[in-house]
CSV table of C-alpha atoms in Angstrom, one decimal:
chain,number,residue,atom,x,y,z
A,1,MET,CA,-26.5,-13.3,18.6
A,2,ARG,CA,-24.8,-16.5,17.5
A,3,LEU,CA,-24.8,-17.7,21.1
A,4,PHE,CA,-28.5,-16.7,21.3
A,5,SER,CA,-29.4,-18.8,18.3
A,6,GLY,CA,-27.3,-21.7,19.4
A,7,PHE,CA,-28.9,-21.7,22.8
A,8,LEU,CA,-32.4,-21.6,21.3
A,9,SER,CA,-31.5,-24.4,18.9
A,10,SER,CA,-30.3,-26.7,21.6
A,11,LYS,CA,-32.8,-25.9,24.4
A,12,LEU,CA,-36.0,-25.2,22.5
A,13,GLU,CA,-35.8,-27.4,19.5
A,14,GLU,CA,-38.3,-29.7,21.3
A,15,CYS,CA,-40.9,-27.0,21.5
A,16,THR,CA,-43.9,-28.3,19.5
A,17,THR,CA,-46.2,-25.3,19.5
A,18,MET,CA,-47.0,-24.5,15.9
A,19,LEU,CA,-47.2,-20.9,15.0
A,20,CYS,CA,-49.2,-21.5,11.8
A,21,PRO,CA,-49.3,-24.1,9.1
A,22,ASP,CA,-47.9,-21.5,6.7
A,23,VAL,CA,-44.8,-21.1,8.9
A,24,GLU,CA,-44.0,-24.8,8.9
A,25,THR,CA,-44.2,-24.8,5.1
A,26,LEU,CA,-41.9,-21.8,4.9
A,27,CYS,CA,-39.5,-23.4,7.3
A,28,GLU,CA,-39.2,-26.5,5.1
A,29,THR,CA,-38.0,-24.2,2.2
A,30,LEU,CA,-35.1,-23.0,4.3
A,31,ASN,CA,-33.6,-26.5,4.7
A,32,SER,CA,-32.8,-25.7,8.3
A,33,SER,CA,-33.6,-28.4,11.0
A,34,ASN,CA,-33.4,-25.7,13.7
A,35,MET,CA,-35.6,-23.2,12.1
A,36,LEU,CA,-38.9,-24.4,13.5
A,37,GLY,CA,-37.5,-24.6,17.0
A,38,LEU,CA,-36.2,-21.0,16.7
A,39,LEU,CA,-39.5,-19.7,15.5
A,40,ASN,CA,-41.4,-21.4,18.2
A,41,ALA,CA,-38.9,-19.9,20.7
A,42,ALA,CA,-39.6,-16.5,19.1
A,43,HIS,CA,-43.3,-17.0,19.7
A,44,MET,CA,-42.6,-17.6,23.4
A,45,LEU,CA,-40.2,-14.6,23.7
A,46,PHE,CA,-41.9,-12.0,21.5
A,47,GLN,CA,-45.6,-12.6,21.2
A,48,ASP,CA,-46.4,-10.2,24.1
A,49,SER,CA,-43.6,-7.7,23.4
A,50,PHE,CA,-44.4,-4.0,23.7
A,51,ASP,CA,-42.7,-3.5,20.3
A,52,GLY,CA,-43.7,-4.9,17.0
A,53,VAL,CA,-41.6,-7.9,16.0
A,54,LEU,CA,-41.2,-9.5,12.5
A,55,ILE,CA,-39.1,-12.5,11.6
A,56,THR,CA,-38.3,-13.0,7.9
A,57,THR,CA,-36.4,-15.4,5.7
A,58,PRO,CA,-32.8,-14.4,5.0
A,59,ASP,CA,-33.6,-13.6,1.4
A,60,ILE,CA,-32.6,-10.0,1.0
A,61,ASP,CA,-34.3,-9.5,-2.4
A,62,ASN,CA,-37.6,-11.2,-1.6
A,63,PRO,CA,-38.0,-11.9,2.1
A,64,SER,CA,-41.1,-13.7,3.5
A,65,ILE,CA,-42.5,-13.1,6.9
A,66,LEU,CA,-42.2,-16.2,9.1
A,67,PHE,CA,-43.4,-14.7,12.4
A,68,VAL,CA,-45.3,-11.6,13.4
A,69,ASN,CA,-46.3,-10.8,17.0
A,70,ALA,CA,-49.5,-9.2,18.3
A,71,LYS,CA,-48.1,-5.7,18.7
A,72,MET,CA,-47.0,-5.7,15.0
A,73,CYS,CA,-50.6,-6.7,14.0
A,74,GLU,CA,-51.9,-3.9,16.2
A,75,MET,CA,-49.6,-1.3,14.7
A,76,SER,CA,-50.1,-2.3,11.1
A,77,GLY,CA,-53.8,-3.2,11.2
A,78,TYR,CA,-53.2,-6.5,9.5
A,79,ARG,CA,-54.2,-9.9,10.9
A,80,GLN,CA,-51.4,-12.4,11.5
A,81,ASP,CA,-52.6,-14.6,8.6
A,82,GLU,CA,-52.6,-11.5,6.3
A,83,LEU,CA,-48.9,-11.0,7.0
A,84,LEU,CA,-47.4,-14.5,7.2
A,85,GLY,CA,-45.7,-15.4,3.9
A,86,LYS,CA,-45.8,-11.9,2.6
A,87,SER,CA,-42.9,-9.5,2.1
A,88,PRO,CA,-42.4,-6.7,4.7
A,89,ALA,CA,-42.6,-4.3,1.7
A,90,LEU,CA,-46.3,-4.7,2.1
A,91,LEU,CA,-45.9,-2.1,4.9
A,92,GLN,CA,-44.1,0.4,2.7
A,93,GLY,CA,-45.7,3.2,0.6
A,94,GLU,CA,-45.3,6.5,-1.1
A,95,LYS,CA,-43.4,8.3,1.8
A,96,THR,CA,-41.2,5.3,2.6
A,97,LYS,CA,-37.7,6.6,1.7
A,98,GLN,CA,-35.9,4.4,-0.9
A,99,SER,CA,-32.6,5.7,0.5
A,100,THR,CA,-33.5,4.1,3.8
A,101,VAL,CA,-34.6,0.9,2.1
A,102,GLU,CA,-31.3,0.8,0.2
A,103,ARG,CA,-29.3,1.3,3.4
A,104,LEU,CA,-31.2,-1.6,4.9
A,105,ARG,CA,-30.3,-3.8,2.0
A,106,SER,CA,-26.7,-2.7,2.2
A,107,SER,CA,-26.5,-3.5,5.9
A,108,LEU,CA,-28.1,-6.9,5.6
A,109,SER,CA,-26.1,-7.9,2.6
A,110,LYS,CA,-23.0,-7.3,4.7
A,111,GLY,CA,-24.5,-9.4,7.6
A,112,THR,CA,-24.6,-6.3,9.9
A,113,PRO,CA,-27.5,-4.9,11.9
A,114,PHE,CA,-29.6,-2.0,10.6
A,115,HIS,CA,-31.1,0.9,12.6
A,116,GLY,CA,-33.2,3.7,11.2
A,117,THR,CA,-36.6,5.3,10.9
A,118,ALA,CA,-39.2,4.9,8.2
A,119,VAL,CA,-42.8,5.8,7.3
A,120,ASN,CA,-44.9,2.6,7.2
A,121,TYR,CA,-48.5,2.2,6.2
A,122,ARG,CA,-51.4,0.5,8.0
A,123,LYS,CA,-53.8,-1.7,6.2
A,124,ASP,CA,-56.3,1.2,6.0
A,125,GLY,CA,-53.6,3.3,4.3
A,126,GLU,CA,-52.9,5.5,7.3
A,127,GLU,CA,-49.2,6.3,7.6
A,128,TYR,CA,-47.2,5.9,10.8
A,129,HIS,CA,-43.6,6.5,11.8
A,130,VAL,CA,-41.4,3.7,13.2
A,131,GLU,CA,-38.0,3.3,14.7
A,132,TRP,CA,-36.7,0.2,12.9
A,133,LYS,CA,-34.0,-2.2,14.0
A,134,VAL,CA,-33.1,-5.3,12.0
A,135,ASN,CA,-30.6,-8.0,13.1
A,136,PRO,CA,-29.4,-11.0,11.1
A,137,ILE,CA,-29.6,-14.0,13.4
A,138,LYS,CA,-26.8,-16.5,12.6
A,139,ASP,CA,-26.0,-20.0,13.5
A,140,THR,CA,-22.8,-21.1,15.1
A,141,SER,CA,-21.1,-21.3,11.7
A,142,GLY,CA,-22.0,-17.7,10.9
A,143,ASN,CA,-24.8,-18.5,8.4
A,144,VAL,CA,-27.8,-16.2,8.5
A,145,LEU,CA,-30.9,-18.1,9.6
A,146,PHE,CA,-33.4,-15.3,9.5
A,147,PHE,CA,-33.7,-11.5,10.1
A,148,LEU,CA,-35.2,-10.3,13.3
A,149,SER,CA,-37.0,-6.9,12.8
A,150,VAL,CA,-38.2,-4.8,15.7
A,151,HIS,CA,-40.6,-1.8,15.1
A,152,ARG,CA,-41.5,0.9,17.5
A,153,ASP,CA,-44.1,3.5,16.7
A,154,VAL,CA,-42.5,6.9,17.3
A,155,GLY,CA,-45.0,9.2,15.7
A,156,PHE,CA,-45.8,10.7,19.1
A,157,ILE,CA,-42.3,12.2,19.1
A,158,LYS,CA,-43.2,14.6,16.2
A,159,THR,CA,-46.3,15.7,18.1
A,160,PHE,CA,-44.3,16.1,21.3
A,161,ILE,CA,-41.5,18.1,19.6
A,162,ALA,CA,-44.1,20.4,18.0
A,163,ASN,CA,-45.6,21.1,21.4
A,164,VAL,CA,-42.2,21.7,23.1
A,165,ILE,CA,-40.9,24.1,20.4
A,166,GLY,CA,-44.2,25.8,20.3
A,167,THR,CA,-43.7,27.0,23.9
A,168,SER,CA,-40.1,28.0,23.6
A,169,PRO,CA,-38.5,30.1,20.8
A,170,SER,CA,-35.0,29.1,22.0
A,171,LEU,CA,-35.8,25.4,21.8
A,172,LYS,CA,-37.3,26.0,18.3
A,173,GLN,CA,-34.0,27.6,17.2
A,174,ALA,CA,-31.9,24.9,18.8
A,175,PHE,CA,-33.9,22.2,17.1
A,176,LYS,CA,-33.7,23.9,13.7
A,177,GLY,CA,-29.9,24.1,14.3
A,178,ILE,CA,-29.7,20.3,14.9
A,179,LEU,CA,-31.6,19.6,11.7
A,180,ALA,CA,-29.5,22.0,9.7
A,181,GLN,CA,-26.3,20.6,11.1
A,182,ASN,CA,-27.4,17.0,10.3
A,183,SER,CA,-28.4,18.1,6.7
A,184,VAL,CA,-25.0,19.7,6.1
A,185,ARG,CA,-23.2,16.7,7.5
A,186,LYS,CA,-25.0,14.3,5.2
A,187,THR,CA,-24.5,16.6,2.2
A,188,VAL,CA,-20.7,17.0,2.8
A,189,GLY,CA,-20.4,13.2,3.2
A,190,GLU,CA,-22.1,12.5,-0.1
A,191,ALA,CA,-20.1,15.2,-1.9
A,192,GLU,CA,-16.8,13.7,-0.7
A,193,LYS,CA,-18.0,10.2,-1.6
A,194,HIS,CA,-17.2,8.9,1.8
A,195,ASP,CA,-18.3,5.3,2.3
A,196,VAL,CA,-20.0,6.1,5.6
A,197,GLU,CA,-23.5,5.4,6.8
A,198,PHE,CA,-25.0,8.1,9.0
A,199,ASN,CA,-26.8,5.6,11.3
A,200,ASP,CA,-26.3,7.6,14.5
A,201,HIS,CA,-28.5,10.4,13.3
A,202,ASP,CA,-30.9,8.6,11.2
A,203,GLU,CA,-33.7,9.4,13.6
A,204,ILE,CA,-33.5,13.0,12.2
A,205,GLU,CA,-35.3,11.7,9.1
A,206,LEU,CA,-38.5,11.8,11.1
A,207,PHE,CA,-38.4,15.6,10.8
A,208,ASP,CA,-37.6,16.0,7.1
A,209,ASP,CA,-41.1,17.2,6.4
A,210,PHE,CA,-41.5,19.0,9.8
A,211,ASN,CA,-43.6,22.2,9.8
A,212,PHE,CA,-42.2,24.5,12.5
A,213,ASP,CA,-45.2,26.9,12.2
A,214,ALA,CA,-48.0,24.4,12.2
A,215,ASN,CA,-50.5,24.5,15.0
A,216,THR,CA,-50.4,21.1,16.6
A,217,SER,CA,-52.7,19.6,19.2
A,218,SER,CA,-51.0,18.6,22.4
A,219,ALA,CA,-50.3,15.0,23.1
A,220,SER,CA,-52.9,15.0,25.8
A,221,ASP,CA,-55.5,16.5,23.4
A,222,VAL,CA,-54.7,13.8,20.9
A,223,ARG,CA,-55.1,11.1,23.5
A,224,GLU,CA,-58.3,12.5,24.9
A,225,THR,CA,-59.8,12.7,21.3
A,226,GLU,CA,-58.8,9.1,20.6
A,227,ASN,CA,-60.1,7.7,23.9
A,228,THR,CA,-63.2,9.8,24.8
A,229,ASN,CA,-65.4,6.7,24.6
A,230,ASP,CA,-63.0,4.5,26.4
A,231,ALA,CA,-62.2,6.7,29.5
A,232,THR,CA,-62.1,4.8,32.8
A,233,THR,CA,-62.7,6.8,35.9
A,234,ALA,CA,-60.5,6.4,38.9
A,235,ALA,CA,-63.4,5.1,41.0
A,236,ASP,CA,-64.3,2.4,38.4
A,237,TYR,CA,-60.7,1.4,37.9
A,238,LEU,CA,-60.1,0.8,41.6
A,239,LYS,CA,-63.4,-1.1,42.0
A,240,LYS,CA,-62.4,-3.7,39.4
A,241,THR,CA,-58.7,-3.8,40.3
A,242,ASP,CA,-57.2,-5.6,43.2
A,243,LEU,CA,-54.6,-3.1,44.3
A,244,ASP,CA,-52.6,-3.5,47.5
A,245,TYR,CA,-53.3,-0.5,49.8
A,246,ASN,CA,-49.6,-0.7,50.9
A,247,ASP,CA,-48.5,-0.1,47.3
A,248,ILE,CA,-50.6,3.1,47.1
A,249,LEU,CA,-49.2,4.2,50.5
A,250,ALA,CA,-45.7,3.5,49.2
A,251,LEU,CA,-46.3,5.5,46.0
A,252,SER,CA,-47.6,8.5,48.0
A,253,CYS,CA,-44.6,8.4,50.4
A,254,ILE,CA,-42.1,8.1,47.6
A,255,ILE,CA,-43.6,11.1,45.8
A,256,GLU,CA,-43.6,13.2,49.0
A,257,GLU,CA,-39.9,12.4,49.4
A,258,CYS,CA,-39.3,13.4,45.8
A,259,VAL,CA,-41.2,16.7,46.3
A,260,ALA,CA,-39.0,17.4,49.3
A,261,ASN,CA,-35.9,16.7,47.3
A,262,ILE,CA,-37.0,18.9,44.4
A,263,GLU,CA,-37.7,21.8,46.8
A,264,LEU,CA,-34.3,21.5,48.4
A,265,ALA,CA,-32.7,21.3,45.0
A,266,LYS,CA,-34.4,24.6,44.0
A,267,LEU,CA,-32.8,26.2,47.0
A,268,ASN,CA,-29.4,24.9,45.7
A,269,ILE,CA,-29.1,22.8,48.8
A,270,LYS,CA,-27.0,19.8,47.6
A,271,ARG,CA,-28.8,19.9,44.3
A,272,ARG,CA,-26.9,17.0,42.7
A,273,ALA,CA,-27.4,14.7,45.7
A,274,CYS,CA,-31.1,15.6,46.0
A,275,LEU,CA,-31.7,14.8,42.3
A,276,GLN,CA,-29.7,11.5,42.6
A,277,ASP,CA,-31.9,10.6,45.6
A,278,CYS,CA,-34.9,11.5,43.6
A,279,LEU,CA,-33.8,9.2,40.7
A,280,SER,CA,-33.4,6.4,43.2
A,281,GLN,CA,-36.9,7.0,44.5
A,282,LEU,CA,-38.4,7.2,41.0
A,283,HIS,CA,-36.8,3.8,40.2
A,284,GLU,CA,-38.6,2.3,43.3
A,285,PHE,CA,-41.8,4.1,42.2
A,286,ALA,CA,-41.5,2.6,38.7
A,287,ASN,CA,-41.0,-0.9,40.2
A,288,ILE,CA,-44.4,-0.6,41.9
A,289,VAL,CA,-46.2,0.9,38.9
A,290,PHE,CA,-44.7,-1.8,36.7
A,291,MET,CA,-47.0,-4.3,38.4
A,292,MET,CA,-50.0,-2.3,37.3
A,293,ASP,CA,-50.6,-3.5,33.8
A,294,GLU,CA,-52.8,-0.4,33.0
A,295,PHE,CA,-49.8,2.0,33.5
A,296,SER,CA,-46.9,0.1,32.0
A,297,SER,CA,-46.1,3.0,29.7
A,298,ILE,CA,-45.5,5.2,32.7
A,299,SER,CA,-43.2,2.7,34.4
A,300,THR,CA,-41.3,2.2,31.1
A,301,ALA,CA,-40.8,6.0,30.7
A,302,LEU,CA,-39.6,6.4,34.3
A,303,TYR,CA,-37.1,3.5,33.9
A,304,LYS,CA,-35.8,5.2,30.8
A,305,LEU,CA,-35.4,8.6,32.5
A,306,VAL,CA,-33.6,7.1,35.5
A,307,ASP,CA,-31.3,5.0,33.4
A,308,THR,CA,-30.4,7.9,31.1
A,309,LEU,CA,-29.7,10.4,33.9
A,310,LEU,CA,-27.7,7.9,35.9
A,311,ARG,CA,-25.5,7.3,32.9
A,312,HIS,CA,-25.1,11.1,32.2
A,313,GLN,CA,-25.0,12.6,35.7
A,314,HIS,CA,-23.4,15.8,34.6
A,315,PHE,CA,-26.9,16.8,33.4
A,316,LEU,CA,-28.0,16.9,37.0
A,317,GLU,CA,-26.1,20.2,37.3
A,318,LYS,CA,-28.2,21.9,34.6
A,319,ALA,CA,-31.1,24.1,35.4
A,320,ILE,CA,-33.3,22.6,32.7
A,321,THR,CA,-33.0,19.2,34.3
A,322,LEU,CA,-34.3,20.5,37.6
A,323,GLU,CA,-37.1,22.3,35.8
A,324,ILE,CA,-38.2,19.1,33.9
A,325,MET,CA,-37.8,16.9,37.0
A,326,SER,CA,-39.9,19.3,39.0
A,327,SER,CA,-42.7,19.3,36.4
A,328,LEU,CA,-42.5,15.5,36.3
A,329,ILE,CA,-42.7,15.0,40.1
A,330,TYR,CA,-45.6,17.4,40.5
A,331,ASP,CA,-47.4,15.6,37.7
A,332,LEU,CA,-46.8,12.3,39.4
A,333,ASN,CA,-48.0,13.8,42.7
A,334,THR,CA,-51.3,15.0,41.1
A,335,TRP,CA,-51.7,11.6,39.4
A,336,ILE,CA,-51.3,9.7,42.6
A,337,SER,CA,-53.7,12.0,44.4
A,338,ASP,CA,-56.4,12.1,41.8
A,339,VAL,CA,-56.3,8.5,40.7
A,340,PHE,CA,-55.4,6.5,43.8
A,341,VAL,CA,-56.0,8.6,46.9
A,342,ASN,CA,-58.9,10.9,46.2
A,343,GLN,CA,-60.2,8.9,43.2
A,344,THR,CA,-61.5,12.1,41.5
A,345,ALA,CA,-59.9,11.5,38.0
A,346,GLU,CA,-62.5,11.2,35.2
A,347,ASP,CA,-59.9,9.4,33.1
A,348,ILE,CA,-57.1,7.4,34.8
A,349,HIS,CA,-54.9,8.1,31.7
A,350,GLN,CA,-55.4,11.9,31.6
A,351,PHE,CA,-51.9,12.4,33.0
A,352,ASP,CA,-50.1,9.8,30.9
A,353,ALA,CA,-49.1,12.2,28.1
A,354,SER,CA,-47.8,14.9,30.5
A,355,ILE,CA,-45.7,12.4,32.5
A,356,ILE,CA,-44.3,10.6,29.5
A,357,GLY,CA,-43.8,14.0,27.7
A,358,SER,CA,-41.5,15.2,30.5
A,359,VAL,CA,-39.4,12.1,30.0
A,360,GLU,CA,-39.2,12.6,26.3
A,361,GLN,CA,-38.4,16.3,26.8
A,362,MET,CA,-35.4,15.3,28.9
A,363,SER,CA,-34.3,13.0,26.2
A,364,VAL,CA,-34.5,15.7,23.6
A,365,ILE,CA,-32.6,18.1,25.7
A,366,MET,CA,-29.8,15.6,26.4
A,367,ASN,CA,-29.5,14.7,22.7
């Protein structure tokens, strides 16, 4: 991070794009000649990020927001001018755990990164869950210039888990066991007064109020409800989008090869090699889909799956991996057919939840 800030200071100090008059005023209060250049660089780097990004002053007790990107405004419901100069505490509320806030303060006071989850609140009062990472950005002398905070909305994970455990009693019991083990681990640590922060399992806090018996709508149902009025048919999408026919042909060929590999794996014919080949094909598939802005979430999910399984290849031997990969491949096959080939899909996003859900299911199993 020190090299990062030093690079921005030297290379982007000349950047003159002003984020906002308020930002310039706040920068002056920091007595840092490099601050404006760094914030302008942040605008260039993070404005179009898929995650919400905040940059605040290095004041732990009363930080002020210096920069906020478009995704953060979308997540929170606030306009940029409503957030600049305010404290990030504006996003907190009744269900925001003070223990998490205190752990954040402890990490930042030590000059170390923070990683956790929290309940935040939109401008309209609606709560949403975020994965939350905060890094102190330092100059070459080790002085903290500002805090860089990245927020990712992970509320869909609770919906997804509810759907998964609702279809499998064994997964429900396994997940309960994970939560119980984490709870005991924290309790023992507190009882023994260990000076240890349980950062590695902080994501479990998402499920502190989890209701295992609640009836939860599926992720696809939720999305369909939210976007009924915004649905785009496959025919309309392809009319207004300049897609290369060769890309569609390539996607179809890749999926056909994946289907063949899955069927061979089901017959226990070189299962590991077939799934490895399938992962390689999915990476190529994701590269093509990545160029289609409308489906960036699908490409991101596929990149995540490929990267995770290539780093933990022993999971390729497990039956559950083949089952999930099979479901994913056939969903992708249907998606390609209904959206791009036959163009019969009434909503080009009707398969998103299922495809992304398979990836998240694999992540849950591996964790």
